[in-house]
Amino acid sequence: MTTETPPAESAPARRRHRRWPWVLLAVLVLLAVALVVADIAFRAYAQNEAASQIERQLPENVEGDVDVSIAGFSFLAQVAAGRLGEVTLDAPALTVSGIPIAAHVVATGVPTDLTQPVEDISATVSLEQSAVDAVVTLPGDAQLALGDGDVSYEGSVDVLGLSVGYRVTGQVSASGTDVVITPQNAELTQGGNSLDLGGLLQGVAGDPITVCVASYLPQGVAVDSLDVAGGGATATLSARDFVVDDESLRTLGTCS
């Protein structure tokens, strides 16, 4: 009596069964790499295009280059959702009416449809002395000077036919669209040494001076703080539900 032995599985067939999971894995890896490369490429294109559009929409008195960076793991997924998580704008060498400033802007909740408002915008703007002179105008002929943590301003008044110079030192703060200078100390700089001018010094170093800067800001943008250091000033600005388009950027606020 003989028994038949079933034919053994051929070696090539066994190799095919062992190989197909690796082929599938390789295909998936290639697809993932392709998606990452596409994401990077589209992100770079969007950043360059956004920078160009922003530069074209700047007011006529503003010139300079703007760099745009879009954060987040998947740019394409954000686009599909219609909203970018975080967009950063850097403009380290802008000029406003010929005055140099540096700006750093972080916007969160940015819609891909720019006719819709951005959820939140936070910005820091650094100004040199010349920029502050153009923005802040004090009463009379007083001139504001930026110190290290404080400010001072000088001026002169006529007393009994004499020109008396004075210097006031104080602190500066900002809120909304107002910059407030709070005097803390006053001294004479010229003239009037033989006169009792205590009342004059008390007068020039009396009430805080409020300067409205709304006419230099797009309507809806507020000043949160103003820090003075090293002869320069850094302002922190913010806006919520702000539409970033040509009309909004060119519509400045007004002072009542």
Coordinates of C-alpha atoms in Angstrom, one line a residue:
M1 CA 0.0 0.0 0.0
T2 CA 1.4 3.3 -0.9
T3 CA 0.6 6.8 0.4
E4 CA 0.8 9.9 -1.7
T5 CA 2.7 12.9 -0.2
P6 CA 1.2 16.3 -0.9
P7 CA 3.4 18.4 -3.0
A8 CA 5.5 20.9 -1.0
E9 CA 4.9 24.6 -1.4
S10 CA 7.4 26.0 -3.8
A11 CA 10.1 28.3 -2.5
P12 CA 9.1 31.2 -4.8
A13 CA 5.5 31.2 -3.4
R14 CA 6.8 31.3 0.2
R15 CA 9.1 34.2 -0.6
R16 CA 6.1 36.1 -2.2
H17 CA 4.0 35.6 1.0
R18 CA 6.8 36.9 3.2
R19 CA 7.6 39.9 1.0
W20 CA 4.2 41.5 0.5
P21 CA 4.0 43.2 3.9
W22 CA 7.3 44.9 3.3
V23 CA 6.2 46.1 -0.1
L24 CA 3.1 47.6 1.5
L25 CA 5.1 49.3 4.2
A26 CA 7.5 50.8 1.6
V27 CA 4.5 52.2 -0.4
L28 CA 3.1 53.7 2.8
V29 CA 6.4 55.3 3.7
L30 CA 6.8 56.7 0.2
L31 CA 3.3 58.2 0.4
A32 CA 4.0 59.7 3.8
V33 CA 7.3 61.3 2.5
A34 CA 5.4 62.6 -0.5
L35 CA 2.8 64.2 1.7
V36 CA 5.5 65.8 3.9
V37 CA 7.3 67.2 0.9
A38 CA 4.0 68.5 -0.6
D39 CA 3.2 70.1 2.8
I40 CA 6.6 71.8 3.0
A41 CA 6.3 73.0 -0.6
F42 CA 2.8 74.4 -0.3
R43 CA 3.7 76.0 3.1
A44 CA 6.7 77.8 1.5
Y45 CA 4.6 79.0 -1.4
A46 CA 1.9 80.3 0.9
Q47 CA 4.4 82.1 3.1
N48 CA 6.0 83.9 0.2
E49 CA 2.6 84.8 -1.3
A50 CA 1.3 86.1 2.0
A51 CA 4.4 88.3 2.4
S52 CA 3.9 89.7 -1.1
Q53 CA 0.2 90.5 -0.5
I54 CA 0.9 92.1 2.9
E55 CA 3.6 94.3 1.4
R56 CA 1.2 95.4 -1.4
Q57 CA -1.4 96.3 1.2
L58 CA 0.8 98.5 3.4
P59 CA -0.2 102.1 3.6
E60 CA 1.6 104.4 1.1
N61 CA 3.8 105.9 3.9
V62 CA 5.0 102.5 5.0
E63 CA 7.9 100.7 3.2
G64 CA 9.9 97.6 3.9
D65 CA 10.1 93.8 3.6
V66 CA 7.9 91.4 5.5
D67 CA 8.8 87.8 6.3
V68 CA 5.9 85.4 7.0
S69 CA 6.1 82.1 8.9
I70 CA 3.2 79.7 9.3
A71 CA 3.4 77.3 12.3
G72 CA 1.7 74.0 12.8
F73 CA 2.4 70.3 12.0
S74 CA 0.4 70.1 8.8
F75 CA -0.2 73.1 6.6
L76 CA -2.4 71.2 4.2
A77 CA -4.7 70.0 7.1
Q78 CA -5.0 73.6 8.3
V79 CA -5.9 74.8 4.9
A80 CA -8.5 72.1 4.6
A81 CA -10.0 73.3 7.9
G82 CA -10.0 76.8 6.6
R83 CA -8.0 78.3 9.5
L84 CA -4.3 78.6 10.3
G85 CA -3.3 78.1 13.9
E86 CA -0.5 80.7 14.1
V87 CA 1.1 83.1 11.6
T88 CA 4.2 85.2 12.4
L89 CA 5.2 88.3 10.6
D90 CA 8.6 89.9 11.0
A91 CA 9.6 93.3 9.6
P92 CA 12.9 94.4 11.2
A93 CA 13.5 97.3 8.9
L94 CA 10.2 99.2 8.1
T95 CA 10.0 102.9 7.5
V96 CA 6.9 104.9 8.3
S97 CA 7.1 108.3 6.6
G98 CA 10.8 107.9 6.5
I99 CA 11.1 106.9 10.2
P100 CA 12.6 103.5 11.0
I101 CA 10.8 101.0 13.1
A102 CA 10.9 97.3 13.7
A103 CA 7.8 95.1 14.0
H104 CA 7.1 91.5 15.1
V105 CA 3.5 90.3 14.8
V106 CA 1.9 87.0 15.9
A107 CA -1.6 86.2 14.7
T108 CA -3.6 83.2 15.9
G109 CA -6.8 81.8 14.4
V110 CA -6.1 83.2 10.9
P111 CA -8.8 82.3 8.3
T112 CA -7.7 81.3 4.8
D113 CA -10.5 83.6 3.6
L114 CA -9.0 87.0 4.5
T115 CA -12.4 88.7 4.3
Q116 CA -13.1 87.0 7.6
P117 CA -11.5 88.4 10.9
V118 CA -8.4 87.1 12.5
E119 CA -9.1 85.9 16.1
D120 CA -6.2 87.5 17.9
I121 CA -3.2 89.7 16.9
S122 CA -0.3 90.6 19.2
A123 CA 2.5 92.8 18.0
T124 CA 5.6 94.5 19.4
V125 CA 6.9 97.6 17.7
S126 CA 10.4 99.0 18.5
L127 CA 10.9 102.7 17.9
E128 CA 14.0 104.9 18.1
Q129 CA 14.1 108.5 19.4
S130 CA 13.3 110.0 16.0
A131 CA 10.2 107.8 15.6
V132 CA 8.9 108.8 19.1
D133 CA 9.4 112.5 18.2
A134 CA 7.2 112.0 15.2
V135 CA 4.4 110.3 17.2
V136 CA 4.4 112.0 20.6
T137 CA 3.9 115.8 20.5
L138 CA 4.0 117.5 23.9
P139 CA 2.4 120.9 24.7
G140 CA 4.4 124.0 24.0
D141 CA 7.9 123.6 22.9
A142 CA 8.8 120.7 25.1
Q143 CA 10.9 117.9 23.6
L144 CA 10.6 114.3 24.9
A145 CA 13.8 112.3 25.4
L146 CA 13.9 108.5 26.1
G147 CA 16.1 107.4 28.9
D148 CA 16.7 104.0 30.5
G149 CA 13.4 103.1 32.2
D150 CA 12.1 106.7 32.2
V151 CA 11.6 109.7 30.0
S152 CA 12.3 113.4 30.3
Y153 CA 11.2 116.5 28.5
E154 CA 12.6 120.0 28.4
G155 CA 10.9 123.3 27.7
S156 CA 11.0 127.0 28.6
V157 CA 8.5 129.6 29.9
D158 CA 8.7 133.4 30.3
V159 CA 8.8 134.7 33.8
L160 CA 9.0 138.5 34.4
G161 CA 10.6 138.9 31.0
L162 CA 13.1 136.1 31.6
S163 CA 13.2 132.8 29.7
V164 CA 13.3 130.0 32.2
G165 CA 14.3 126.5 31.1
Y166 CA 13.1 123.4 32.9
R167 CA 13.5 119.6 32.7
V168 CA 10.9 117.2 33.9
T169 CA 11.6 113.4 34.5
G170 CA 8.8 110.9 34.6
Q171 CA 7.4 107.5 33.8
V172 CA 5.6 106.6 30.6
S173 CA 2.7 104.1 30.2
A174 CA 0.1 103.3 27.5
S175 CA -3.4 101.9 27.3
G176 CA -5.9 101.8 24.5
T177 CA -4.8 104.6 22.1
D178 CA -3.3 106.9 24.8
V179 CA 0.3 107.3 25.9
V180 CA 0.5 108.8 29.4
I181 CA 3.6 110.6 30.8
T182 CA 3.5 110.9 34.6
P183 CA 5.9 113.6 35.9
Q184 CA 7.9 112.7 39.0
N185 CA 10.6 115.3 39.2
A186 CA 11.4 118.8 37.8
E187 CA 14.4 121.1 37.8
L188 CA 15.6 124.3 36.3
T189 CA 18.1 124.2 33.4
Q190 CA 18.6 127.9 32.8
G191 CA 17.6 131.4 34.0
G192 CA 15.6 132.3 37.0
N193 CA 18.2 131.2 39.6
S194 CA 17.5 134.3 41.7
L195 CA 13.7 133.7 41.7
D196 CA 11.5 131.6 43.8
L197 CA 10.1 129.3 41.1
G198 CA 8.8 126.5 43.3
G199 CA 5.3 127.1 42.0
L200 CA 6.5 127.0 38.4
L201 CA 8.2 123.7 38.9
Q202 CA 5.1 122.3 40.6
G203 CA 3.1 123.5 37.6
V204 CA 5.2 121.9 34.9
A205 CA 5.5 118.7 36.9
G206 CA 1.9 118.6 37.9
D207 CA -0.8 116.6 36.1
P208 CA 0.1 113.7 33.8
I209 CA 0.3 114.4 30.1
T210 CA -1.9 112.3 27.8
V211 CA -1.0 111.9 24.2
C212 CA -3.5 110.2 21.8
V213 CA -1.8 108.0 19.1
A214 CA -4.9 106.6 17.5
S215 CA -4.2 108.5 14.2
Y216 CA -1.0 106.4 13.8
L217 CA -2.8 103.0 14.3
P218 CA -5.3 101.0 12.2
Q219 CA -8.7 101.4 13.7
G220 CA -9.3 98.6 16.2
V221 CA -5.7 98.3 17.3
A222 CA -4.8 99.2 20.9
V223 CA -1.6 99.9 22.7
D224 CA -1.2 97.5 25.7
S225 CA 2.1 98.7 27.1
L226 CA 5.1 100.9 26.4
D227 CA 8.6 100.2 27.7
V228 CA 11.5 102.5 27.6
A229 CA 15.1 101.3 27.7
G230 CA 18.4 102.2 26.2
G231 CA 17.1 105.3 24.5
G232 CA 14.5 103.4 22.6
A233 CA 10.8 102.4 23.1
T234 CA 9.0 99.1 22.6
A235 CA 5.2 99.2 22.3
T236 CA 3.0 96.1 22.6
L237 CA -0.1 96.3 20.5
S238 CA -3.1 94.0 20.2
A239 CA -6.3 93.5 18.2
R240 CA -9.1 91.0 18.3
D241 CA -11.5 89.9 15.4
F242 CA -9.5 92.1 13.0
V243 CA -9.9 91.8 9.3
V244 CA -6.5 92.0 7.6
D245 CA -7.3 93.6 4.3
D246 CA -6.4 96.8 2.4
E247 CA -9.3 98.8 3.8
S248 CA -8.6 97.9 7.5
L249 CA -4.9 98.5 7.3
R250 CA -5.4 102.0 5.7
T251 CA -8.3 103.1 8.0
L252 CA -6.6 104.8 10.9
G253 CA -8.2 105.7 14.2
T254 CA -9.2 109.2 15.3
C255 CA -8.6 111.2 18.5
S256 CA -11.6 112.8 20.1

